[in-house]
mmCIF file of C-alpha atoms in Angstrom:
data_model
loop_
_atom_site.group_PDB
_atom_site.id
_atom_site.type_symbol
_atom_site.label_atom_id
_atom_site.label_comp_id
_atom_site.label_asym_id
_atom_site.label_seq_id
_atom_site.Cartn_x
_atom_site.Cartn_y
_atom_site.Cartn_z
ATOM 1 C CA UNK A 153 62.759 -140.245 -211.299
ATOM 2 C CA UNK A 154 59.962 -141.522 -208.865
ATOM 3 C CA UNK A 155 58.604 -139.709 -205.830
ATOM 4 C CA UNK A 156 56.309 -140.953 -203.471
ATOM 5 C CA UNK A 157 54.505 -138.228 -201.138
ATOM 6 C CA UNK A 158 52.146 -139.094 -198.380
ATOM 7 C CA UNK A 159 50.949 -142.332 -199.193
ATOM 8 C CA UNK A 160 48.089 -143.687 -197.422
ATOM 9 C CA UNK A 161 46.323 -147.032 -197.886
ATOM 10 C CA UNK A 162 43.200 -147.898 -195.508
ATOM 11 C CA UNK A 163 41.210 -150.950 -195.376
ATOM 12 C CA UNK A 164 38.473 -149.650 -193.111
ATOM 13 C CA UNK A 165 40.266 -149.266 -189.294
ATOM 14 C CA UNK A 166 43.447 -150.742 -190.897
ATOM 15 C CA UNK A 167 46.207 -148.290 -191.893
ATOM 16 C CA UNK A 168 47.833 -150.594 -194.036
ATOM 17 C CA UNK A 169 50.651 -148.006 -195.426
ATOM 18 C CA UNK A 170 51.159 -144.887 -193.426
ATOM 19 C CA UNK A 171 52.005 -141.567 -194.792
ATOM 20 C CA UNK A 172 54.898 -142.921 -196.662
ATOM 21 C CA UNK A 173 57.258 -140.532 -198.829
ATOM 22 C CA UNK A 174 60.151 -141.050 -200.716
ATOM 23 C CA UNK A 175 62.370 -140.863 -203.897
ATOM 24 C CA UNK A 176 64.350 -143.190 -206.340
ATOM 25 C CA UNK A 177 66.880 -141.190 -208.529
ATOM 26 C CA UNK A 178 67.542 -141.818 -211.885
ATOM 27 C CA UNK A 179 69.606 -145.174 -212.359
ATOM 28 C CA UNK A 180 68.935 -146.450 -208.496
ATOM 29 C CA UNK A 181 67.907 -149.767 -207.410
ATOM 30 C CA UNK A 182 65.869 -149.441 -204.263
ATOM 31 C CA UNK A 183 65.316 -152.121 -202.268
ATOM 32 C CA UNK A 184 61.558 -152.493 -199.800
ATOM 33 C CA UNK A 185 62.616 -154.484 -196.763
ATOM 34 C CA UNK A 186 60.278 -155.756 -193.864
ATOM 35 C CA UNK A 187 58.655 -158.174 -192.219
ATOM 36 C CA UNK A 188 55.697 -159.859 -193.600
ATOM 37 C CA UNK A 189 52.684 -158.399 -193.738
ATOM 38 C CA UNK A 190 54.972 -154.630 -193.847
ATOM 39 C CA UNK A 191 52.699 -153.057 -196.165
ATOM 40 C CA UNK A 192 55.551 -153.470 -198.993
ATOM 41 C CA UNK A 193 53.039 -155.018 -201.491
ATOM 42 C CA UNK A 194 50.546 -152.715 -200.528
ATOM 43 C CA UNK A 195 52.724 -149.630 -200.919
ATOM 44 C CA UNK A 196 53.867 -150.511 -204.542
ATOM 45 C CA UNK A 197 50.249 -151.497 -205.681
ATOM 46 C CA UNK A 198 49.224 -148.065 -204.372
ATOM 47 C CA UNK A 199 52.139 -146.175 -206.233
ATOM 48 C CA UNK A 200 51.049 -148.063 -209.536
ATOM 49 C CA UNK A 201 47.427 -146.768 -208.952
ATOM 50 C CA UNK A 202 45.886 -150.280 -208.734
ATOM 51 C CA UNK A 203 44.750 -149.717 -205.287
ATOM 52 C CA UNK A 204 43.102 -146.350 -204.203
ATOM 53 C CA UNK A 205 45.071 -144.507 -202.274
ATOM 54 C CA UNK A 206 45.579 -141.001 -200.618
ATOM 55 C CA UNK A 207 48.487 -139.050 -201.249
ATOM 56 C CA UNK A 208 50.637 -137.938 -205.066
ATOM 57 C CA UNK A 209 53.153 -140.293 -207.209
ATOM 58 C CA UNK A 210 55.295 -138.439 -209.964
ATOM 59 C CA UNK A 211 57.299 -140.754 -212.468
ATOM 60 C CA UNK A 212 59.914 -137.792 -213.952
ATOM 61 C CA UNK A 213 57.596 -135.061 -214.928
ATOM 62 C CA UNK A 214 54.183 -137.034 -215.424
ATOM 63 C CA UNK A 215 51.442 -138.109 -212.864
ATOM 64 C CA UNK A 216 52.165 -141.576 -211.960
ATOM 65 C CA UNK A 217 48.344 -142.458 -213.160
ATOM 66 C CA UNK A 218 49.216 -140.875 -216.498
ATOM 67 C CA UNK A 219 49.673 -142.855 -219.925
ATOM 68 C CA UNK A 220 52.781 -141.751 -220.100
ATOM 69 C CA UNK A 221 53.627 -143.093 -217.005
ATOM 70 C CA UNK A 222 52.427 -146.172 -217.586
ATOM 71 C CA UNK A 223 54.218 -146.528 -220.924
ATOM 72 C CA UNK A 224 57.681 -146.526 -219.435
ATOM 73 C CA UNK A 225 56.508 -148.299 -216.076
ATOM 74 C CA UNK A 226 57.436 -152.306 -215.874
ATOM 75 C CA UNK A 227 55.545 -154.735 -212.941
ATOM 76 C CA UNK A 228 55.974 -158.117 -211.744
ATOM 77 C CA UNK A 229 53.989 -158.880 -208.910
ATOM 78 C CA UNK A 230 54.677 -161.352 -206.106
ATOM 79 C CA UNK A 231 52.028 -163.867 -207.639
ATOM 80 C CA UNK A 232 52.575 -163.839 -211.196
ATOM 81 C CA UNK A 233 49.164 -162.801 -213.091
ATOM 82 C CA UNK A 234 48.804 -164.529 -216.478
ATOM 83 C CA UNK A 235 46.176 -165.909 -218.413
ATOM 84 C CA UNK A 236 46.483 -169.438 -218.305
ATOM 85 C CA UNK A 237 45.463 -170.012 -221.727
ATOM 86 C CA UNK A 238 47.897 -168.123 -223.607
ATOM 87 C CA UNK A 239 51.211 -169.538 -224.138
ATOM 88 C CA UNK A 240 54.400 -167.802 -223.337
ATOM 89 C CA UNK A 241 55.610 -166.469 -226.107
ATOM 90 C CA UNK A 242 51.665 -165.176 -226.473
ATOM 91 C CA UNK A 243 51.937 -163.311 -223.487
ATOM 92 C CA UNK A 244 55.437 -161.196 -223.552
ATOM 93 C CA UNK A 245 54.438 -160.947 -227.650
ATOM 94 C CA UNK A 246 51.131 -158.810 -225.561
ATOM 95 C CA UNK A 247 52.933 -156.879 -223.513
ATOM 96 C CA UNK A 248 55.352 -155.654 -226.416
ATOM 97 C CA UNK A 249 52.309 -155.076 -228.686
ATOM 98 C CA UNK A 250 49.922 -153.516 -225.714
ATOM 99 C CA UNK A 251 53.273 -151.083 -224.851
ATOM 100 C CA UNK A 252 54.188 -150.360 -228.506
ATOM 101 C CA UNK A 253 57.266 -152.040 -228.619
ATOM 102 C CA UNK A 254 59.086 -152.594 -231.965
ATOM 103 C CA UNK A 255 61.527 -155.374 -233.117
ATOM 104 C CA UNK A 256 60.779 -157.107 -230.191
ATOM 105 C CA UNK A 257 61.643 -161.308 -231.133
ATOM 106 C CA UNK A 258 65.461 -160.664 -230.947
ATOM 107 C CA UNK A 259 64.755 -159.350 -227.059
ATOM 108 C CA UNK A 260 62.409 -161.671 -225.934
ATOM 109 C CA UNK A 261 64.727 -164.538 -227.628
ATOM 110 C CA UNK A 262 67.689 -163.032 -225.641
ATOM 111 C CA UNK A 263 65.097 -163.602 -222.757
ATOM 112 C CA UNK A 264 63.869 -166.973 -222.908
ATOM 113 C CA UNK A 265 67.039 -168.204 -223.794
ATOM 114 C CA UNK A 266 68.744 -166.495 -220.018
ATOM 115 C CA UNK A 267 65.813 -167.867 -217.915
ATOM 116 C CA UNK A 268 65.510 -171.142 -219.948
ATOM 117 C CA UNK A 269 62.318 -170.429 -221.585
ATOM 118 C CA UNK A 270 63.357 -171.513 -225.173
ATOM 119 C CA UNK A 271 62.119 -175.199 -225.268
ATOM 120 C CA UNK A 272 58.765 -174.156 -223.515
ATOM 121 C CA UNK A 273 57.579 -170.684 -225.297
ATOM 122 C CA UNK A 274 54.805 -172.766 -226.913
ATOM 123 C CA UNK A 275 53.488 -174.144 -223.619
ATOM 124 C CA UNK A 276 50.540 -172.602 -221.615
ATOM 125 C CA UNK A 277 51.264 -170.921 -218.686
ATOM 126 C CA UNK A 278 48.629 -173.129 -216.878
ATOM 127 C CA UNK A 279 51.098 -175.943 -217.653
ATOM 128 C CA UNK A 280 54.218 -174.016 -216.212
ATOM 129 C CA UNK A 281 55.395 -174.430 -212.299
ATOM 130 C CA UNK A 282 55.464 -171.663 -209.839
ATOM 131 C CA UNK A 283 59.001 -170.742 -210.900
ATOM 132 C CA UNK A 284 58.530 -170.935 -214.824
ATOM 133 C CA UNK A 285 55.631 -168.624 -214.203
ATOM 134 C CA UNK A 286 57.600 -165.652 -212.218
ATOM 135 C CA UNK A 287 60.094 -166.307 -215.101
ATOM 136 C CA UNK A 288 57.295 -165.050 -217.758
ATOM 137 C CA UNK A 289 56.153 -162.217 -215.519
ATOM 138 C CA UNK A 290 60.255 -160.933 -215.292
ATOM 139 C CA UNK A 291 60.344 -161.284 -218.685
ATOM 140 C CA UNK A 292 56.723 -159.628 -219.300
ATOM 141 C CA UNK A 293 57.876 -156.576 -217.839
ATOM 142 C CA UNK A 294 61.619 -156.577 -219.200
ATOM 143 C CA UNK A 295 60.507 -156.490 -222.488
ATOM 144 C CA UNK A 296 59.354 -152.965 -222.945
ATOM 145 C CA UNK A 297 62.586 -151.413 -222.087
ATOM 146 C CA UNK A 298 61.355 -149.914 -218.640
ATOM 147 C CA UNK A 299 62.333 -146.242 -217.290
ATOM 148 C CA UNK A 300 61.433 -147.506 -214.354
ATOM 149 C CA UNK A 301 60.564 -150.897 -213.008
ATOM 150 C CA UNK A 302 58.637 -152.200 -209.660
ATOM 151 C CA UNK A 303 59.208 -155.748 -208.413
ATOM 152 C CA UNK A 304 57.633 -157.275 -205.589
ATOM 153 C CA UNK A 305 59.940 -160.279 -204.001
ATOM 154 C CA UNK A 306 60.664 -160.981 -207.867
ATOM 155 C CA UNK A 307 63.147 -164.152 -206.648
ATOM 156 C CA UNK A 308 60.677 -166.321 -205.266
ATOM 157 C CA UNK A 309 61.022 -169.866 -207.216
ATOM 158 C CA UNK A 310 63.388 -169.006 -209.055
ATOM 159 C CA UNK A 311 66.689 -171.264 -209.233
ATOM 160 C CA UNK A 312 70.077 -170.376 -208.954
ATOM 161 C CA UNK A 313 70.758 -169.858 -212.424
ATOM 162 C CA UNK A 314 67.675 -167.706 -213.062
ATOM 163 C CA UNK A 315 68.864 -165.330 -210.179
ATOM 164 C CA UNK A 316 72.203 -165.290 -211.642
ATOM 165 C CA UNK A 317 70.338 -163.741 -214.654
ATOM 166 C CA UNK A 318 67.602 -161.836 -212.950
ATOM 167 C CA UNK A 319 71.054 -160.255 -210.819
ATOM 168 C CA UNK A 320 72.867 -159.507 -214.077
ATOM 169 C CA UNK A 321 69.475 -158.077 -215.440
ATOM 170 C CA UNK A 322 69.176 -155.473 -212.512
ATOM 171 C CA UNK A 323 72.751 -154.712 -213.444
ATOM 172 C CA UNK A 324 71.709 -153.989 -217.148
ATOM 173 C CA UNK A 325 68.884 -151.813 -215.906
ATOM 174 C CA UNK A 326 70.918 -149.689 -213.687
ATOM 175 C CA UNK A 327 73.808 -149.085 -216.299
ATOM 176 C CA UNK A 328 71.039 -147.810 -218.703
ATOM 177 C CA UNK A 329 69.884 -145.807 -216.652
ATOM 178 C CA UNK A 330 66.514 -147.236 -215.428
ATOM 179 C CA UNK A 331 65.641 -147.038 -211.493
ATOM 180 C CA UNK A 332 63.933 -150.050 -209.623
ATOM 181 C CA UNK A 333 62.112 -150.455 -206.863
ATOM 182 C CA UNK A 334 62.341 -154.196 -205.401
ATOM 183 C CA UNK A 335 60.844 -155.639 -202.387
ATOM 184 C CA UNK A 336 62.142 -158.489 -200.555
ATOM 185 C CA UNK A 337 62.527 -159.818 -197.293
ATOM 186 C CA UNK A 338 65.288 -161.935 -198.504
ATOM 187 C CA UNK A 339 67.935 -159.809 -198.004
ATOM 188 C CA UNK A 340 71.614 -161.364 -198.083
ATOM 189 C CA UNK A 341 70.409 -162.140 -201.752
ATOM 190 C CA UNK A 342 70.124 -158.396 -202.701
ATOM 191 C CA UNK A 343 73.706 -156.753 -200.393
ATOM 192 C CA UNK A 344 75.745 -155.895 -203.359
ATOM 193 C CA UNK A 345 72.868 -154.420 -205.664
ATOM 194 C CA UNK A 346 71.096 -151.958 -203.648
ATOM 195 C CA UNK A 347 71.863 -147.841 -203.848
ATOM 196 C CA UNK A 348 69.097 -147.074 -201.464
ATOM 197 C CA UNK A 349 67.373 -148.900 -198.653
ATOM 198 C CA UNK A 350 64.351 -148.147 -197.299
ATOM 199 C CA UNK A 351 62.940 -150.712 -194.172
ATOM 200 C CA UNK A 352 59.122 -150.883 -193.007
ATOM 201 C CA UNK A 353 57.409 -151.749 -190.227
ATOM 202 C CA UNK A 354 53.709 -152.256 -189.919
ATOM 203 C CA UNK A 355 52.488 -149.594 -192.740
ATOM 204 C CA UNK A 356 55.601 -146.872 -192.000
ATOM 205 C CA UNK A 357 58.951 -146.082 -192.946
ATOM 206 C CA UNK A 358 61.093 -146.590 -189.863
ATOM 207 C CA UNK A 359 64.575 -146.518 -191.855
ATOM 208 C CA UNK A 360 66.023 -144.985 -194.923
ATOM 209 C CA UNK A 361 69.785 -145.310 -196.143
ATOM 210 C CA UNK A 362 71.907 -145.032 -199.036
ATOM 211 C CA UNK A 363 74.817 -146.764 -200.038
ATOM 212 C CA UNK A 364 77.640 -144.599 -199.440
ATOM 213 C CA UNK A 365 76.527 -143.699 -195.945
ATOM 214 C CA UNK A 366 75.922 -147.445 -194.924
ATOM 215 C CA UNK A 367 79.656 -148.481 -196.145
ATOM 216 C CA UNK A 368 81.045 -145.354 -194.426
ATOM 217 C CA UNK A 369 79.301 -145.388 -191.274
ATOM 218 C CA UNK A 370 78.665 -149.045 -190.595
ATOM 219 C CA UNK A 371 80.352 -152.389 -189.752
ATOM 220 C CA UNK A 372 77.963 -155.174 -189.953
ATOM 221 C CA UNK A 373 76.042 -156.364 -192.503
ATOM 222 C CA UNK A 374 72.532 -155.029 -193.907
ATOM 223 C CA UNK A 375 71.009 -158.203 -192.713
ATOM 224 C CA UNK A 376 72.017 -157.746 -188.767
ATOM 225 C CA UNK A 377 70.831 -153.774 -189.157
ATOM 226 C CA UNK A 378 67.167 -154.224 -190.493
ATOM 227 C CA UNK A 379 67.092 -157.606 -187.493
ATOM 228 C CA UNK A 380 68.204 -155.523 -185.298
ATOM 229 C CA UNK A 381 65.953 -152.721 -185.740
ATOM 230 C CA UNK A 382 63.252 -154.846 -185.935
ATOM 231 C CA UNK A 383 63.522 -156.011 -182.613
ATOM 232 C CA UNK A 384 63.608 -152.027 -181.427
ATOM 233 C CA UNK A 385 60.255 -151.477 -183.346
ATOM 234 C CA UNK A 386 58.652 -154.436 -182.727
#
């Protein structure tokens, strides 16, 4: 589904991502784990094309850059970007119309009413807290049906019961079919959802596993793994 060859993102001196390749299958959920200031936010803005990059991105059979691409291609980012004076039902009612989307009220209903948006779809999003506003970015880019779909520490403010959703969500996703790519650095919250892993460390991939390896091979958790091969890198 997605492959990532030789990315490289420079800010002057500063290798920020280095050289980075990779692939997400069809129907994975890949999880980005690292320290701060990794290069995980960097990486995924430079595999959606918003920052200039070196190195190729294929999504399936089209050029990552491509309209095509971008039609099937969901985003939340780890600030959530909305225009403060559109409400919320303005905004995913946007997306659905900027994507093409069809019959999309029963959806975004479904939506609002799992991350308890219902009561407050009239409301501007300049009004909303931190977490109400990641909850209108998750639901910005659920509601075109993503192929595949990039989140960047996507639980951030969010309360229990909107993880419980955004959890069951990823679940939905996967059994459809769709692959995901999700940073976080939070990772006991993420150990039973993952198929692939990848860990980086200061711009470069220093650790790549998959699922059935990991429960074969190892003992301890995910979360004792990435510290402790941290503390060999760093």
């Amino acid at each position: 589904m997605l492959r990532v060859e030789n990315i490289t993102k420079s800010y002057g001196k500063l290798v920020a991502v280095d050289n980075v390749s990779f692939k997400i299958n069809k129907g994975e959920i890949c999880i980005l784990v690292g320290p701060n200031g990794a290069g995980k936010s960097t990486l995924i803005k430079s595999i959606l094309g918003l920052l200039k990059h070196k190195g190729k991105v294929r999504l399936g059979s089209y050029d990552m850059e491509s309209i095509e691409a971008r039609r099937i291609t969901g985003y939340a980012p780890e600030t959530p970007i909305l225009h403060e004076l559109l409400t919320v039902r303005e905004h995913v009612q946007f997306i659905a119309s900027a994507y093409g989307v069809e019959d999309w009220e029963e959806p975004m209903r479904v939506l609002f009413d799992r991350f308890d948006l219902t009561d407050k779809q009239n409301k501007l999003c300049k009004e909303l807290s931190k977490g109400m506003q990641q909850k209108v970015s998750l639901c910005c880019a659920a509601i075109i049906s993503p192929a595949m779909i990039f989140l960047d520490e996507p639980m951030i403010g969010l309360d229990p019961k909107a993880i419980r959703e955004f959890k069951a969500m990823l679940a939905e996703w996967k059994a459809r079919g769709a692959s995901v790519l999700l940073s976080t650095h939070i990772i006991d919250s993420i150990d039973s959802l993952w198929d692939r892993v990848i860990m980086i460390s200061k711009g470069r991939i220093i650790k790549e596993i998959e699922r059935k390896s990991f429960e074969d091979y190892r003992s301890e958790s995910l979360q004792d793994m990435f510290l402790s091969i941290m503390e060999e890198v760093s």
